[in-house]
mmCIF file with all atom_site columns, C-alpha atoms in Angstrom:
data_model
loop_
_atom_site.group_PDB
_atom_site.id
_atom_site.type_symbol
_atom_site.label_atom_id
_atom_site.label_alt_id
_atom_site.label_comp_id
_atom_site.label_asym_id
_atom_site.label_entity_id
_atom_site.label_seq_id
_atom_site.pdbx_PDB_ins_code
_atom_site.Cartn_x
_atom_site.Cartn_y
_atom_site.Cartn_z
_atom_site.occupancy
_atom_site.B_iso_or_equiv
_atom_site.pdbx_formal_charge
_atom_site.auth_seq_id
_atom_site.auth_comp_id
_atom_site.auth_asym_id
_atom_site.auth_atom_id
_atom_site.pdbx_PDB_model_num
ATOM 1   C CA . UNK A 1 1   ? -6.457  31.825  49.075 1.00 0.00 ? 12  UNK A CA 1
ATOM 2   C CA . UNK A 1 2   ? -9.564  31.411  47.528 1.00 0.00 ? 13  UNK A CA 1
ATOM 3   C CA . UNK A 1 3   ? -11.125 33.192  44.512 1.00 0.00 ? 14  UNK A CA 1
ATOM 4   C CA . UNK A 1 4   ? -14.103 35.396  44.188 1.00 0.00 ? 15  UNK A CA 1
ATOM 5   C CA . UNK A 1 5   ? -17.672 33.828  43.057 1.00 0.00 ? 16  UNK A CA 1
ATOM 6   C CA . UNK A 1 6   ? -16.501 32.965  38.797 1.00 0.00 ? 17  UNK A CA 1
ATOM 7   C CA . UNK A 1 7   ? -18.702 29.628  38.259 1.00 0.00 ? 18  UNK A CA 1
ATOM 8   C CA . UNK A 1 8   ? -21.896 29.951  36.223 1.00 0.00 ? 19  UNK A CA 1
ATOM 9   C CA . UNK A 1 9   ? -23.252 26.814  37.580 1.00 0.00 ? 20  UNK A CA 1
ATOM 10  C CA . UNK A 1 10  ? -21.648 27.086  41.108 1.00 0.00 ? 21  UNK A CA 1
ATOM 11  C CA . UNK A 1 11  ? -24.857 25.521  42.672 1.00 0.00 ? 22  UNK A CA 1
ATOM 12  C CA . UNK A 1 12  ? -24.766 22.389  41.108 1.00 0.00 ? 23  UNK A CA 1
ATOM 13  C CA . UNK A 1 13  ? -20.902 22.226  41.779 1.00 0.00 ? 24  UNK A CA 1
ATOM 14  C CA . UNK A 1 14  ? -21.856 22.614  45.561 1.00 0.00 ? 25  UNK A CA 1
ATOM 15  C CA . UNK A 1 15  ? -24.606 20.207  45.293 1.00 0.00 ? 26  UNK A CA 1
ATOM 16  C CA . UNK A 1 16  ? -22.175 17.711  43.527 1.00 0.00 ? 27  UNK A CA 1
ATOM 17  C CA . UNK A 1 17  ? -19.210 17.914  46.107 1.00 0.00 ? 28  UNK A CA 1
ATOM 18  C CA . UNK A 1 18  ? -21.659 17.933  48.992 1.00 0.00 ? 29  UNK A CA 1
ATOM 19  C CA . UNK A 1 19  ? -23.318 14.638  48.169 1.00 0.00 ? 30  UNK A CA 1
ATOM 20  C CA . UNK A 1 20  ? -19.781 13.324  47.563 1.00 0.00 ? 31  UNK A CA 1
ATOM 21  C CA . UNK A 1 21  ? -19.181 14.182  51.013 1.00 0.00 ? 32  UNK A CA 1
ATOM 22  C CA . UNK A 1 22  ? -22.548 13.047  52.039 1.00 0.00 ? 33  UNK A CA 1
ATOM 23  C CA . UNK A 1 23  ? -21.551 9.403   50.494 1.00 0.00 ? 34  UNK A CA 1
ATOM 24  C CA . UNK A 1 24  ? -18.247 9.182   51.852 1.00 0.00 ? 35  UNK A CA 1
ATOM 25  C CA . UNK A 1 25  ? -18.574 10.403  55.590 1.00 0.00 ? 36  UNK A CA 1
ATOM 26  C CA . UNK A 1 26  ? -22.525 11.532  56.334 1.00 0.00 ? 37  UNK A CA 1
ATOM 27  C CA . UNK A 1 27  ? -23.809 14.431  56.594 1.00 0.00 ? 38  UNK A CA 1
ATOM 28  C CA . UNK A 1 28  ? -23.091 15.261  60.047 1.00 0.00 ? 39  UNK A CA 1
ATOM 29  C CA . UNK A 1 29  ? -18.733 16.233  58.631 1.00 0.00 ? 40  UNK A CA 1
ATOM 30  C CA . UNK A 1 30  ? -20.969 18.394  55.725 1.00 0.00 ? 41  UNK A CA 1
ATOM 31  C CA . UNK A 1 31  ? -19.261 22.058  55.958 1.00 0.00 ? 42  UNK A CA 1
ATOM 32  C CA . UNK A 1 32  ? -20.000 25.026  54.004 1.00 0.00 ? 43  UNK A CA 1
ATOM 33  C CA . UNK A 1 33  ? -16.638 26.250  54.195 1.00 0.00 ? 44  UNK A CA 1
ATOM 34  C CA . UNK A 1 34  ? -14.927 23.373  53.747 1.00 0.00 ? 45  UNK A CA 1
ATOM 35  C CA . UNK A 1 35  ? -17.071 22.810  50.169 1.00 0.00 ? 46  UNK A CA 1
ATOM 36  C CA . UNK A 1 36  ? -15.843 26.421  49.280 1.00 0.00 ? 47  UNK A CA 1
ATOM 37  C CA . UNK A 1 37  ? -12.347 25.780  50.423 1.00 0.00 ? 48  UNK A CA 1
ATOM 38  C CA . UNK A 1 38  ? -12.588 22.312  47.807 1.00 0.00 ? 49  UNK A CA 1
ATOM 39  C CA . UNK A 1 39  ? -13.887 24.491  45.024 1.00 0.00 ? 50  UNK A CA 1
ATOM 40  C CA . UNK A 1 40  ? -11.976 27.218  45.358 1.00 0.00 ? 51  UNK A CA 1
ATOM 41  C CA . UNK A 1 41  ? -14.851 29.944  46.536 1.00 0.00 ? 52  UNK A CA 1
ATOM 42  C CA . UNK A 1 42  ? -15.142 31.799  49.194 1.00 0.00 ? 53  UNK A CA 1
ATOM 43  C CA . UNK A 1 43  ? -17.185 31.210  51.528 1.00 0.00 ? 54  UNK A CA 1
ATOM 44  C CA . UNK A 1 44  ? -19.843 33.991  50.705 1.00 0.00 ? 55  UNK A CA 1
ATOM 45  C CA . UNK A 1 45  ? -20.026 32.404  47.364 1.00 0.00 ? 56  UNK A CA 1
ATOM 46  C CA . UNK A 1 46  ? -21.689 29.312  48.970 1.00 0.00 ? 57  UNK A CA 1
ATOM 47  C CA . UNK A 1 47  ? -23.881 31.326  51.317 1.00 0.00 ? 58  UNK A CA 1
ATOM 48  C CA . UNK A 1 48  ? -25.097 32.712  48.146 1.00 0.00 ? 59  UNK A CA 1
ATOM 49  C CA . UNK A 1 49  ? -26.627 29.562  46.980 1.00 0.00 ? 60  UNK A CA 1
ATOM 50  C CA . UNK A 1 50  ? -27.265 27.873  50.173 1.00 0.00 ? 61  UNK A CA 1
ATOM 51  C CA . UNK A 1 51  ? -27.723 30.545  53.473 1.00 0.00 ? 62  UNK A CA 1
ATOM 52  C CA . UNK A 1 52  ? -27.013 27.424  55.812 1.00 0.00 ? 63  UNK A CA 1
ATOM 53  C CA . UNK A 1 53  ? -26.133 23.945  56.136 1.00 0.00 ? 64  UNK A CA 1
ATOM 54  C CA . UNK A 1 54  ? -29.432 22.703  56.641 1.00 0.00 ? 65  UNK A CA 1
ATOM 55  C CA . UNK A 1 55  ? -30.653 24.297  53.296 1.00 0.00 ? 66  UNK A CA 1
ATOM 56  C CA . UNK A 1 56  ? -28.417 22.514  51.332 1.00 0.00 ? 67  UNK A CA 1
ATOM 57  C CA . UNK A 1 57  ? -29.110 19.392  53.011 1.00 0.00 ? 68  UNK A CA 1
ATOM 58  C CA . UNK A 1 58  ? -32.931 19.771  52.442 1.00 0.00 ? 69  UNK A CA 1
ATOM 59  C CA . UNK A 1 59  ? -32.080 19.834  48.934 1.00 0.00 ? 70  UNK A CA 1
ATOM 60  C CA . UNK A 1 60  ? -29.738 17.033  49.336 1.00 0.00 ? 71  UNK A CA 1
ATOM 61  C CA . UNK A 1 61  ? -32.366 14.839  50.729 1.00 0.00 ? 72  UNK A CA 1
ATOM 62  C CA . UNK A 1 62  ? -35.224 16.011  48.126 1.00 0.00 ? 73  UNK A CA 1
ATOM 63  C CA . UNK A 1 63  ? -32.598 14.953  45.411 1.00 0.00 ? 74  UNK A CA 1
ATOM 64  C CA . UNK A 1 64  ? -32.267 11.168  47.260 1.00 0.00 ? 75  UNK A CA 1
ATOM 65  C CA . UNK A 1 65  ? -35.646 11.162  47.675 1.00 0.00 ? 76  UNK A CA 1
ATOM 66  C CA . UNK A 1 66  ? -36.407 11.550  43.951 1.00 0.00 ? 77  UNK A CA 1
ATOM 67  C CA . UNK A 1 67  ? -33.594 9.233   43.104 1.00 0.00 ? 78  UNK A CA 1
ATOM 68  C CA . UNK A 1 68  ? -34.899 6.315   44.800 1.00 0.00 ? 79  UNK A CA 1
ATOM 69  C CA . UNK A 1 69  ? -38.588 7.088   43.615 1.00 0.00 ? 80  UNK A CA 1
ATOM 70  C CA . UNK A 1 70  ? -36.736 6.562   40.195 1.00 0.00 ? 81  UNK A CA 1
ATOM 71  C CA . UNK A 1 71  ? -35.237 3.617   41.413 1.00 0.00 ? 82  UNK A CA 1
ATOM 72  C CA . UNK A 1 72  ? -38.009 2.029   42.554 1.00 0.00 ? 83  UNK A CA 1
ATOM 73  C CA . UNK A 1 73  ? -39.686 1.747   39.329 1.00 0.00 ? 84  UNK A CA 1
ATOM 74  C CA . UNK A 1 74  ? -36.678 1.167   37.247 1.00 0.00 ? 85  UNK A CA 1
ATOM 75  C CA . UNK A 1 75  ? -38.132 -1.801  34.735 1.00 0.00 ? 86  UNK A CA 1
ATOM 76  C CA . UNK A 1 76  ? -41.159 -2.833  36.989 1.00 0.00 ? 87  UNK A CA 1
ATOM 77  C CA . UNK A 1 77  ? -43.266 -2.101  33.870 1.00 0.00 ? 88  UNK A CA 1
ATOM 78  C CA . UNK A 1 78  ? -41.458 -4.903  31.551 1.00 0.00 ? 89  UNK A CA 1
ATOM 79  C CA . UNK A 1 79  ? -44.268 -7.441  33.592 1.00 0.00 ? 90  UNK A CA 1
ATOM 80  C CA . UNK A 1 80  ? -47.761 -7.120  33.665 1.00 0.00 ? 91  UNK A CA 1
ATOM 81  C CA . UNK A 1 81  ? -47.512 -9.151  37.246 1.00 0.00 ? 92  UNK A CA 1
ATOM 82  C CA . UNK A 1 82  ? -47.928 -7.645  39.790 1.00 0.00 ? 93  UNK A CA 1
ATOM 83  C CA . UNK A 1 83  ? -45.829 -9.624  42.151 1.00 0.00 ? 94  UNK A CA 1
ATOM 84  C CA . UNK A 1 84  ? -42.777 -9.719  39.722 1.00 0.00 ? 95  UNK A CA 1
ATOM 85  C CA . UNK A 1 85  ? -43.385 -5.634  39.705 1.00 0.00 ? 96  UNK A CA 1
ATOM 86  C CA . UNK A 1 86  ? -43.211 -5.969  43.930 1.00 0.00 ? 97  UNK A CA 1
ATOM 87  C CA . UNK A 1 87  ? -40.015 -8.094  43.419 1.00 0.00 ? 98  UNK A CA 1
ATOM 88  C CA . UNK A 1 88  ? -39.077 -5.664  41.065 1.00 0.00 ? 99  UNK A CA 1
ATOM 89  C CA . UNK A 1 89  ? -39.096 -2.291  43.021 1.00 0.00 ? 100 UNK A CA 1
ATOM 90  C CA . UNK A 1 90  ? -37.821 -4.644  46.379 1.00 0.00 ? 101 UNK A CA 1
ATOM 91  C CA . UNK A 1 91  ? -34.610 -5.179  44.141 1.00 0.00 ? 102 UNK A CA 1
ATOM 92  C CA . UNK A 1 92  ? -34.192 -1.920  43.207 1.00 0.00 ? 103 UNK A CA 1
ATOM 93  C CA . UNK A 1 93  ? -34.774 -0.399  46.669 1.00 0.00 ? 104 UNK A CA 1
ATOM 94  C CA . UNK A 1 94  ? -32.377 -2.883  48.224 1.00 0.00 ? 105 UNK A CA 1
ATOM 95  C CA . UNK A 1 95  ? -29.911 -2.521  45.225 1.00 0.00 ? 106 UNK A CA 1
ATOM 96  C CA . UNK A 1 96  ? -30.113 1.366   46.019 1.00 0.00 ? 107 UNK A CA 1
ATOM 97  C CA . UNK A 1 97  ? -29.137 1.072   49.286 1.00 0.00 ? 108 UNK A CA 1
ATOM 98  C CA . UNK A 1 98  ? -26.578 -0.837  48.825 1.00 0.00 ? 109 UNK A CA 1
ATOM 99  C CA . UNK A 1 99  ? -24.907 1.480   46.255 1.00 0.00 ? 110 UNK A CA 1
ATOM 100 C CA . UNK A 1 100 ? -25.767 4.468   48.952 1.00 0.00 ? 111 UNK A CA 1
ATOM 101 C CA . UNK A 1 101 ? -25.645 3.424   52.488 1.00 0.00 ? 112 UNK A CA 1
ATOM 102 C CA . UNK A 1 102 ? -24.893 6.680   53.908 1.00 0.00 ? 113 UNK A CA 1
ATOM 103 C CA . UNK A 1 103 ? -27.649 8.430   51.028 1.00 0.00 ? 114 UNK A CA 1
ATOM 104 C CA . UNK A 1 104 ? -30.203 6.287   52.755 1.00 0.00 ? 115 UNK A CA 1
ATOM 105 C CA . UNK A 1 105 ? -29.322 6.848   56.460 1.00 0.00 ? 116 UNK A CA 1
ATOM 106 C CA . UNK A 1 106 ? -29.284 10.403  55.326 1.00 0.00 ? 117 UNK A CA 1
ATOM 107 C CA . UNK A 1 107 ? -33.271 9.983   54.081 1.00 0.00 ? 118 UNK A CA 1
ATOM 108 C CA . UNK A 1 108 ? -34.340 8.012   56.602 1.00 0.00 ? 119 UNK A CA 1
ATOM 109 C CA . UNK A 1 109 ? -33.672 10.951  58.966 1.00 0.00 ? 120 UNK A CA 1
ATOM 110 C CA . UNK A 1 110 ? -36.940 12.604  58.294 1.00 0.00 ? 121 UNK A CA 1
ATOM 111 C CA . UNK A 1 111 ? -40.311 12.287  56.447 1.00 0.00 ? 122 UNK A CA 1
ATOM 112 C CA . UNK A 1 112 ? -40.384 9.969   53.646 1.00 0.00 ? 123 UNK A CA 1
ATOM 113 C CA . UNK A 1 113 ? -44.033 9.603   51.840 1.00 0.00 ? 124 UNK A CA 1
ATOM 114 C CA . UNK A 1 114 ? -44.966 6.673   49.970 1.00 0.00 ? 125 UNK A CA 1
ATOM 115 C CA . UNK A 1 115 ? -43.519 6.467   46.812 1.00 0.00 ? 126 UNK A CA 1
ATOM 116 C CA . UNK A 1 116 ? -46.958 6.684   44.773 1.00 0.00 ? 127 UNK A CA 1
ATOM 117 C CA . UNK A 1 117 ? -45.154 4.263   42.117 1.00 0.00 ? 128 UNK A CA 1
ATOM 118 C CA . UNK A 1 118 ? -45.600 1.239   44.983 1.00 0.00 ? 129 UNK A CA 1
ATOM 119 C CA . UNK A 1 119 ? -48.857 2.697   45.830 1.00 0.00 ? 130 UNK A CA 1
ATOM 120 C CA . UNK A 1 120 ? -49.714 1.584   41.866 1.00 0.00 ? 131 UNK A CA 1
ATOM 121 C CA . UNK A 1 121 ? -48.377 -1.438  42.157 1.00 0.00 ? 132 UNK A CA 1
ATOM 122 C CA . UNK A 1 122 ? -49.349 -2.887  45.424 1.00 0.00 ? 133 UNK A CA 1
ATOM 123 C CA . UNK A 1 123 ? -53.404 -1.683  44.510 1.00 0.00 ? 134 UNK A CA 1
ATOM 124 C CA . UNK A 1 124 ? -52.777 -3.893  41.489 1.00 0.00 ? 135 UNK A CA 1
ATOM 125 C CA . UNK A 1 125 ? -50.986 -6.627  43.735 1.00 0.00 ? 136 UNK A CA 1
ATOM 126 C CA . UNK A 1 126 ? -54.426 -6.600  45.587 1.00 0.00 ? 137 UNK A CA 1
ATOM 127 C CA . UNK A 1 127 ? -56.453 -6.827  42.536 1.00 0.00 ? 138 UNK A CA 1
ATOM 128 C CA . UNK A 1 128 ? -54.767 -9.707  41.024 1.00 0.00 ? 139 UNK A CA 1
ATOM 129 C CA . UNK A 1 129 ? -54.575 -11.394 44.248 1.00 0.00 ? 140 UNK A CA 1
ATOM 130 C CA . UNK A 1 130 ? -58.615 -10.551 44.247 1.00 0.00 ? 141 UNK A CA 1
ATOM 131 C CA . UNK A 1 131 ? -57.969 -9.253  47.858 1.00 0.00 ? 142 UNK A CA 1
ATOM 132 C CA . UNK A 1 132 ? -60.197 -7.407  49.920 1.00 0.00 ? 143 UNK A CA 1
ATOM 133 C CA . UNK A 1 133 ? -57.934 -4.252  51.591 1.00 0.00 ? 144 UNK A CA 1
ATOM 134 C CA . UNK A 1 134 ? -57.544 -0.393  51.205 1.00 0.00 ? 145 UNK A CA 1
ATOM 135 C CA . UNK A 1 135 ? -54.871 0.205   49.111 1.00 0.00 ? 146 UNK A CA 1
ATOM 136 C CA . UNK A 1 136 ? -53.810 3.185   50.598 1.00 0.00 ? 147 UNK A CA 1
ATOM 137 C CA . UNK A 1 137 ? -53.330 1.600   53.997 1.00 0.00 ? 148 UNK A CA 1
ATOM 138 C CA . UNK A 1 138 ? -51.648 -1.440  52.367 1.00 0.00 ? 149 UNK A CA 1
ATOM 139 C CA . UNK A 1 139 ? -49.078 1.065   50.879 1.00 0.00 ? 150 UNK A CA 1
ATOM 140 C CA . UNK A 1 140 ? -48.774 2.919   53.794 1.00 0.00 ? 151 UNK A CA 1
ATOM 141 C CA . UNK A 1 141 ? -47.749 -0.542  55.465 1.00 0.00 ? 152 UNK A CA 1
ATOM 142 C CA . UNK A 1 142 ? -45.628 -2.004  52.962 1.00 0.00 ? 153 UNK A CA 1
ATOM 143 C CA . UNK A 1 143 ? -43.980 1.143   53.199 1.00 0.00 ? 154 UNK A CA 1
ATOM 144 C CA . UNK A 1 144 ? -43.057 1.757   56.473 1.00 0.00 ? 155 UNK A CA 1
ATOM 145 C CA . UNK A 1 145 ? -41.783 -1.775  56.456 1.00 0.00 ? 156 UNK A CA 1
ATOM 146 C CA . UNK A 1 146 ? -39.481 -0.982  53.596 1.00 0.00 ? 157 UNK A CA 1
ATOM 147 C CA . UNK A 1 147 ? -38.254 1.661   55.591 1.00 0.00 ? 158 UNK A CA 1
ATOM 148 C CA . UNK A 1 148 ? -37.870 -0.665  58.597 1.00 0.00 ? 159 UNK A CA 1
ATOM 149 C CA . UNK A 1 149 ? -35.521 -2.822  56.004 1.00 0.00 ? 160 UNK A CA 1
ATOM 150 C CA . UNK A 1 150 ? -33.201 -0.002  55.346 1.00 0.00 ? 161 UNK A CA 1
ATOM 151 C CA . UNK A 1 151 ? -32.915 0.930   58.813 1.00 0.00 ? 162 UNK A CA 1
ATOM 152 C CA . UNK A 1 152 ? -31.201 -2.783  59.088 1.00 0.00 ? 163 UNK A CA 1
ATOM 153 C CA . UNK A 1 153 ? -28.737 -2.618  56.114 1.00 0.00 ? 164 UNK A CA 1
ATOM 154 C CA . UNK A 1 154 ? -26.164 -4.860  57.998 1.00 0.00 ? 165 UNK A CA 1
ATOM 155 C CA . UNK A 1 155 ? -28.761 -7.387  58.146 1.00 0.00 ? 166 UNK A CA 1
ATOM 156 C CA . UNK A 1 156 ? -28.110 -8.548  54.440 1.00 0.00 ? 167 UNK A CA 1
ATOM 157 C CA . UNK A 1 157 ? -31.616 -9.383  53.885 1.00 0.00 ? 168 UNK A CA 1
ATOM 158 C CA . UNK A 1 158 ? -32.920 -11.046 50.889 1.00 0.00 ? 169 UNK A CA 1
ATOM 159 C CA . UNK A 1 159 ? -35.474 -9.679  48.093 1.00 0.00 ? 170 UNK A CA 1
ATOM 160 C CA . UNK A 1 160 ? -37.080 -12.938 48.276 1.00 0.00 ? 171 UNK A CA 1
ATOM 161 C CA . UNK A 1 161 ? -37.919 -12.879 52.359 1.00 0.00 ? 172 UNK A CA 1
ATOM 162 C CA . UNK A 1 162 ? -38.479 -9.382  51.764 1.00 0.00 ? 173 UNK A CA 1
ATOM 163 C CA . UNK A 1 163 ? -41.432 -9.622  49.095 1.00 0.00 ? 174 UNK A CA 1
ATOM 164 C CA . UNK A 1 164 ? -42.674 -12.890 51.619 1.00 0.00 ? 175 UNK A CA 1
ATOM 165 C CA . UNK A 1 165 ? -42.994 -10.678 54.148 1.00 0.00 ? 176 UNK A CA 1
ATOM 166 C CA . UNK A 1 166 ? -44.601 -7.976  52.602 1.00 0.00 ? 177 UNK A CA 1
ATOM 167 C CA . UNK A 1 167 ? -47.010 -11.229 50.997 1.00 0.00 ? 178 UNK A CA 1
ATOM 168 C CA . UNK A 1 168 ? -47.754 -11.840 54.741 1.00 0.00 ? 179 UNK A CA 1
ATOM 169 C CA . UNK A 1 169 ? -48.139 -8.445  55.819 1.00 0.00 ? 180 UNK A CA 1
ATOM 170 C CA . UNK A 1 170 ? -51.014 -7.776  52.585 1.00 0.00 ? 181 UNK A CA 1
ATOM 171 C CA . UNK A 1 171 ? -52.234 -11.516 53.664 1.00 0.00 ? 182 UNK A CA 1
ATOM 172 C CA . UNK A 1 172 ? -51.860 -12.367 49.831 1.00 0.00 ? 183 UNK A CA 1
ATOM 173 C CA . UNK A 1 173 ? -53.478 -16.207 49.001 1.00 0.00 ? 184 UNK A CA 1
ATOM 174 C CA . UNK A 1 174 ? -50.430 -16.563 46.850 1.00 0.00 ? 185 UNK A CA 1
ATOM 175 C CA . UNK A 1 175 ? -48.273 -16.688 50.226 1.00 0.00 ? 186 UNK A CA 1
ATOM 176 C CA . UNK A 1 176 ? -50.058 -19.073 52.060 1.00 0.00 ? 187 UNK A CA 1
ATOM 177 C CA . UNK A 1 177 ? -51.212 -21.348 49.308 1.00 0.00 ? 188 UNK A CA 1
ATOM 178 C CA . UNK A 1 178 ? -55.354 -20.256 50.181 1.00 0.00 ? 189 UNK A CA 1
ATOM 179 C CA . UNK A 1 179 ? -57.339 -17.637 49.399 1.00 0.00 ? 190 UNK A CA 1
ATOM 180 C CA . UNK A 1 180 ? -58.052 -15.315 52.242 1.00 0.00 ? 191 UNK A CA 1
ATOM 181 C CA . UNK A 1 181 ? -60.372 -12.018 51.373 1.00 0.00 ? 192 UNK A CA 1
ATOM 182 C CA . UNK A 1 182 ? -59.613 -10.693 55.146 1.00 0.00 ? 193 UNK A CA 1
ATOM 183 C CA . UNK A 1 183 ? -59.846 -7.108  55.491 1.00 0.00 ? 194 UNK A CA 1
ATOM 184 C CA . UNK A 1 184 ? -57.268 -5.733  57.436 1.00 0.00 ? 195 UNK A CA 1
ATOM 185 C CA . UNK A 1 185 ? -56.794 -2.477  56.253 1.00 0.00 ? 196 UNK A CA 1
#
């Protein structure tokens, strides 16, 4: 039998057990009802914070979404180079990722914008580089092959092909040993 709505912060309590649940099976076995059967609610309790599923899960996501953002940038200002700050966020994302699999299947599920973080960094990657290239479209790119990366997390992929590639996707001189000023963005 469960008890009547008595937590003061019953929200975050939800928002705690359903990203448990989100970790350990996805968020397609995510029940209201079976979060207010697990902390001992009822079910009206939960509908009070969160009127459906897909509310909570929106919230859910915005939550992984800021997490990674903070992720991302987790000690890429300890070097003033911008390539060690690329390698930098690359480890972190992939280090993320790792730690939540079924977080980052969950995110990749819907919009994700560029994290403006690697927007900084890979406009400074292009000045230090002395590249010719929109930043914005460079970020955009970068980005969306990120996302490509985590879509393959059984592939094991490296940080170092992964900042390569994203070297040969800006057309940096430092990955093919000359100085190209192409503008492809």
């Amino acid at each position: 039998m469960t008890k009547p709505y008595h937590r003061e912060n019953l929200a975050a309590a939800i928002r705690q057990r359903a990203r448990q649940v989100l970790e350990q099976q996805g968020a397609t076995d995510l029940s209201l009802r079976q979060l207010a059967k697990f902390l001992d609610v009822t079910p009206a309790a939960i509908y009070r914070h969160y009127p459906d599923k897909a509310s909570l899960l929106a919230t859910l996501r915005t939550e992984i979404l800021a997490e990674v953002t903070a992720a991302l940038h987790q000690g890429v200002l300890e070097s003033p180079d911008a390539q060690a700050m690329v390698t930098r966020m690359v480890t972190n994302l992939l280090a993320y990722a790792q730690a939540h699999p079924q977080a980052i299947a969950f995110a990749l599920t819907g919009d994700w914008p560029v994290p403006q973080s690697l927007q900084t960094v890979l406009a400074l990657l292009l000045t230090q580089d002395h590249a010719n290239g929109d930043p914005q479209a460079a970020g955009q790119a970068v980005w969306t092959f990120l996302l490509g990366v985590l879509c393959r997390p059984q592939a094991q992929l490296t940080v170092d092909w992964v900042v390569s590639q994203i070297k040969k996707l800006l057309n940096l001189s430092s990955y093919n040993g000359q100085h190209k000023n192409l503008n492809l963005f």
